[in-house]
CSV table of C-alpha atoms in Angstrom, one decimal:
chain,number,residue,atom,x,y,z
W,1,GLY,CA,33.1,-18.1,11.9
W,2,ALA,CA,31.2,-15.0,10.9
W,3,GLY,CA,29.1,-14.7,13.9
W,4,VAL,CA,28.7,-15.5,17.5
W,5,SER,CA,28.3,-19.2,18.3
W,6,GLN,CA,27.2,-21.0,20.8
W,7,SER,CA,27.0,-24.7,22.0
W,8,PRO,CA,24.6,-26.6,23.1
W,9,ARG,CA,21.8,-25.0,21.6
W,10,TYR,CA,20.0,-27.4,23.5
W,11,LYS,CA,20.3,-28.8,27.2
W,12,VAL,CA,18.0,-30.7,29.2
W,13,ALA,CA,18.9,-31.5,33.3
W,14,LYS,CA,17.9,-32.7,36.0
W,15,ARG,CA,17.2,-30.9,38.5
W,16,GLY,CA,20.6,-30.5,40.5
W,17,GLN,CA,22.6,-31.6,37.9
W,18,ASP,CA,25.7,-29.1,37.2
W,19,VAL,CA,25.9,-28.0,33.5
W,20,ALA,CA,28.3,-26.0,31.1
W,21,LEU,CA,27.2,-23.7,28.4
W,22,ARG,CA,29.8,-22.5,25.6
W,23,CYS,CA,29.7,-18.9,24.2
W,24,ASP,CA,31.9,-18.3,20.9
W,25,PRO,CA,32.5,-14.6,20.3
W,26,ILE,CA,33.6,-12.8,16.9
W,27,SER,CA,36.5,-12.9,16.6
W,28,GLY,CA,38.4,-10.1,17.9
W,29,HIS,CA,36.0,-8.4,19.8
W,30,VAL,CA,36.6,-7.2,23.3
W,31,SER,CA,33.1,-7.3,25.1
W,32,LEU,CA,31.1,-10.1,25.8
W,33,PHE,CA,27.6,-10.4,28.0
W,34,TRP,CA,25.5,-13.3,29.1
W,35,TYR,CA,21.3,-13.3,29.2
W,36,GLN,CA,18.9,-14.9,30.1
W,37,GLN,CA,15.6,-15.2,28.9
W,38,ALA,CA,12.8,-16.6,30.5
W,39,LEU,CA,10.1,-18.3,27.9
W,40,GLY,CA,7.7,-15.3,26.9
W,41,GLN,CA,9.6,-12.4,28.4
W,42,GLY,CA,13.1,-10.3,27.2
W,43,PRO,CA,16.5,-11.1,27.7
W,44,GLU,CA,18.0,-9.7,31.3
W,45,PHE,CA,21.5,-9.3,32.5
W,46,LEU,CA,23.1,-11.2,34.1
W,47,THR,CA,27.4,-10.4,33.7
W,48,TYR,CA,30.0,-8.7,31.2
W,49,PHE,CA,33.6,-9.5,30.2
W,50,GLN,CA,36.5,-6.8,28.7
W,51,ASN,CA,38.8,-9.5,27.7
W,52,GLU,CA,39.4,-11.8,30.4
W,53,ALA,CA,38.1,-9.6,33.3
W,54,GLN,CA,34.4,-10.0,34.3
W,55,LEU,CA,33.9,-6.4,35.0
W,56,ASP,CA,30.0,-7.0,36.1
W,57,LYS,CA,27.9,-9.8,37.2
W,58,SER,CA,25.1,-7.6,38.9
W,59,GLY,CA,22.6,-9.8,37.2
W,60,LEU,CA,23.7,-13.5,38.1
W,61,PRO,CA,20.3,-15.0,39.9
W,62,SER,CA,22.5,-16.7,42.4
W,63,ASP,CA,26.2,-18.1,43.8
W,64,ARG,CA,25.2,-21.7,41.6
W,65,PHE,CA,25.8,-19.2,38.3
W,66,PHE,CA,29.8,-18.7,37.7
W,67,ALA,CA,31.0,-17.8,34.8
W,68,GLU,CA,34.2,-16.9,32.7
W,69,ARG,CA,36.5,-16.2,30.2
W,70,PRO,CA,40.1,-17.0,30.6
W,71,GLU,CA,41.8,-16.1,27.6
W,72,GLY,CA,39.5,-13.5,26.5
W,73,SER,CA,37.7,-15.0,24.3
W,74,VAL,CA,35.5,-18.1,24.6
W,75,SER,CA,33.3,-18.1,27.7
W,76,THR,CA,31.7,-20.3,29.6
W,77,LEU,CA,28.8,-19.9,31.8
W,78,LYS,CA,28.6,-22.6,34.6
W,79,ILE,CA,25.1,-23.2,37.1
W,80,GLN,CA,26.0,-25.8,39.5
W,81,ARG,CA,22.8,-27.9,41.2
W,82,THR,CA,19.9,-26.7,38.1
W,83,GLN,CA,17.0,-25.5,39.4
W,84,GLN,CA,13.8,-25.7,37.4
W,85,GLU,CA,13.6,-22.1,37.3
W,86,ASP,CA,17.1,-21.7,35.9
W,87,SER,CA,15.1,-23.2,32.6
W,88,ALA,CA,15.6,-20.6,30.3
W,89,VAL,CA,17.5,-19.4,26.7
W,90,TYR,CA,20.5,-18.1,27.8
W,91,LEU,CA,22.1,-15.6,24.8
W,92,CYS,CA,25.8,-14.7,24.7
W,93,ALA,CA,26.3,-11.0,23.3
W,94,SER,CA,29.8,-9.5,21.8
W,95,SER,CA,30.9,-6.3,20.8
W,96,PHE,CA,33.9,-4.7,19.3
W,97,ASP,CA,34.8,-3.0,21.9
W,98,PRO,CA,33.7,-0.9,24.7
W,99,SER,CA,32.9,2.1,22.7
W,100,SER,CA,31.0,-0.1,20.6
W,101,TYR,CA,26.9,0.1,20.8
W,102,GLU,CA,26.1,-2.9,18.7
W,103,GLN,CA,25.8,-5.9,20.2
W,104,TYR,CA,25.9,-9.2,18.3
W,105,PHE,CA,24.1,-12.1,19.5
W,106,GLY,CA,24.1,-15.5,19.1
W,107,PRO,CA,21.1,-18.0,18.8
W,108,GLY,CA,21.7,-19.0,22.2
W,109,THR,CA,21.2,-21.9,24.6
W,110,ARG,CA,17.7,-23.1,25.9
W,111,LEU,CA,18.3,-25.3,29.1
W,112,THR,CA,15.5,-27.4,30.4
W,113,VAL,CA,16.0,-28.4,33.9
W,114,THR,CA,13.2,-31.2,34.6
M,1,ALA,CA,17.7,2.7,36.6
M,2,GLN,CA,16.5,2.3,33.2
M,3,SER,CA,13.6,0.6,32.3
M,4,VAL,CA,11.7,-0.6,28.9
M,5,THR,CA,8.1,-0.7,28.6
M,6,GLN,CA,5.9,-2.2,24.8
M,7,LEU,CA,2.7,-2.2,24.9
M,8,GLY,CA,1.3,-5.2,23.8
M,9,SER,CA,2.5,-8.3,23.6
M,10,HIS,CA,1.2,-9.5,20.5
M,11,VAL,CA,-0.1,-7.8,17.8
M,12,SER,CA,-1.8,-9.1,14.5
M,13,VAL,CA,-1.6,-6.8,11.5
M,14,SER,CA,-2.7,-7.4,7.6
M,15,GLU,CA,-0.1,-7.8,4.9
M,16,GLY,CA,0.8,-4.4,3.6
M,17,ALA,CA,-0.6,-2.5,6.4
M,18,LEU,CA,1.5,-0.4,8.8
M,19,VAL,CA,2.7,-1.9,12.0
M,20,LEU,CA,3.4,0.1,14.3
M,21,LEU,CA,5.0,-0.8,17.9
M,22,ARG,CA,5.1,0.9,21.0
M,23,CYS,CA,7.9,1.3,23.6
M,24,ASN,CA,8.8,3.7,26.3
M,25,TYR,CA,11.5,4.3,28.6
M,26,SER,CA,13.0,5.5,31.5
M,27,SER,CA,16.6,6.8,32.0
M,28,SER,CA,18.4,9.1,34.1
M,29,VAL,CA,20.2,10.4,31.7
M,30,PRO,CA,19.9,10.4,27.9
M,31,PRO,CA,19.4,7.4,26.2
M,32,TYR,CA,20.8,5.0,23.7
M,33,LEU,CA,17.8,3.1,22.2
M,34,PHE,CA,17.7,0.4,19.9
M,35,TRP,CA,15.2,-2.0,18.3
M,36,TYR,CA,16.1,-5.9,18.0
M,37,VAL,CA,13.7,-8.5,16.3
M,38,GLN,CA,14.3,-12.5,17.0
M,39,TYR,CA,12.9,-14.9,14.9
M,40,PRO,CA,12.2,-18.7,16.5
M,41,ASN,CA,15.2,-20.0,17.7
M,42,GLN,CA,17.2,-17.9,16.7
M,43,GLY,CA,19.0,-14.6,18.8
M,44,LEU,CA,18.9,-11.5,18.4
M,45,GLN,CA,19.2,-9.8,15.2
M,46,LEU,CA,19.7,-5.5,15.2
M,47,LEU,CA,17.2,-3.9,13.2
M,48,LEU,CA,18.0,0.1,14.1
M,49,LYS,CA,19.6,2.0,16.6
M,50,TYR,CA,19.4,5.7,18.3
M,51,THR,CA,22.7,7.0,19.6
M,52,SER,CA,22.2,10.7,19.8
M,53,ALA,CA,22.4,11.4,15.9
M,54,ALA,CA,19.1,12.0,14.0
M,55,THR,CA,15.7,11.9,16.3
M,56,LEU,CA,14.2,9.7,13.4
M,57,VAL,CA,16.3,6.6,12.5
M,58,LYS,CA,16.3,4.1,9.3
M,59,GLY,CA,16.6,0.4,10.0
M,60,ILE,CA,16.9,-3.1,7.4
M,61,ASN,CA,13.7,-4.1,6.0
M,62,GLY,CA,12.0,-0.8,5.9
M,63,PHE,CA,11.5,-0.5,9.8
M,64,GLU,CA,12.4,2.7,10.9
M,65,ALA,CA,12.1,4.2,14.6
M,66,GLU,CA,11.4,7.7,16.1
M,67,PHE,CA,12.5,9.2,19.0
M,68,LYS,CA,10.8,11.5,21.1
M,69,LYS,CA,12.4,12.8,24.1
M,70,SER,CA,9.2,14.6,25.7
M,71,GLU,CA,6.6,11.7,25.2
M,72,THR,CA,10.4,9.3,26.4
M,73,SER,CA,8.7,7.2,23.2
M,74,PHE,CA,10.7,5.0,20.3
M,75,HIS,CA,8.4,3.5,19.0
M,76,LEU,CA,8.8,1.1,15.4
M,77,THR,CA,7.1,1.5,12.2
M,78,LYS,CA,6.6,0.2,8.9
M,79,PRO,CA,4.4,1.0,6.2
M,80,SER,CA,4.1,-2.2,4.9
M,81,ALA,CA,3.9,-5.4,6.4
M,82,HIS,CA,5.3,-8.3,5.1
M,83,MET,CA,4.9,-12.3,5.9
M,84,SER,CA,8.2,-12.3,6.9
M,85,ASP,CA,8.1,-9.8,9.3
M,86,ALA,CA,6.3,-12.2,11.6
M,87,ALA,CA,8.3,-12.5,14.8
M,88,GLU,CA,8.8,-11.1,18.5
M,89,TYR,CA,10.1,-7.2,17.9
M,90,PHE,CA,12.0,-5.4,21.6
M,91,CYS,CA,12.7,-3.2,22.4
M,92,ALA,CA,15.9,-2.2,24.2
M,93,VAL,CA,17.7,1.0,26.2
M,94,THR,CA,21.5,1.8,27.3
M,95,GLU,CA,22.7,5.0,29.1
M,96,ALA,CA,26.8,4.3,27.4
M,97,ALA,CA,28.4,2.6,24.8
M,98,GLY,CA,29.9,-1.0,26.1
M,99,ASN,CA,27.1,-1.0,29.1
M,100,LYS,CA,24.6,-3.8,29.9
M,101,LEU,CA,20.6,-3.5,28.0
M,102,THR,CA,17.9,-3.7,29.2
M,103,PHE,CA,15.0,-4.8,27.0
M,104,GLY,CA,11.7,-4.6,27.2
M,105,GLY,CA,9.4,-7.6,27.5
M,106,GLY,CA,8.9,-8.1,23.2
M,107,THR,CA,5.5,-7.7,20.9
M,108,ARG,CA,5.2,-10.6,19.1
M,109,VAL,CA,4.0,-9.5,15.6
M,110,LEU,CA,1.1,-11.7,13.5
M,111,VAL,CA,1.2,-11.1,10.0
M,112,LYS,CA,-2.3,-12.3,8.2
M,113,PRO,CA,-2.7,-13.0,4.6
């Protein structure tokens, strides 16, 4: 596709459920980032992949959050035992390679935990 | 550590008037700075970026920003607002290519006819 795609666009989960959010980066992009955007705030960094390697996961808020990119393309962000404070928009971004400044963002997945 | 402060969470301008959105940053090394725009239910779109070349940076849709090291600022301007400029704008900083972005809290722009 032409841009970064994310699915689902909207997800409602009951507290305690597990969720999986998918990101399809731009084809050929080496770098992939996940950000969390709470209502009324700017995005905050969660984790970074270079190909399949997760080089930085310092932003993951708890061990309930897990991300993977097994083949260096599609990435999945998994949240276990969701809590109300996990409600946010989860944004995925990709960039061509580690020397690139520009990150291309997907439309995000809006997660609501009830 | 890097940080970004955007002054004013909401700005209201009249159509045709100047748009000025303020951004101040903190960085321990020479920064790279960005402005993104977010329309409702959409992702972030890059407006412009400063990567240590010219301090006055021109972007898309008539926006420009000036990097002022002495003031640690990177304010965004547009001479004449259009209704289509109504959106949320985010300033962001990174300390190296390929690194994570640190965003400000955003400024929502309302354009009055």
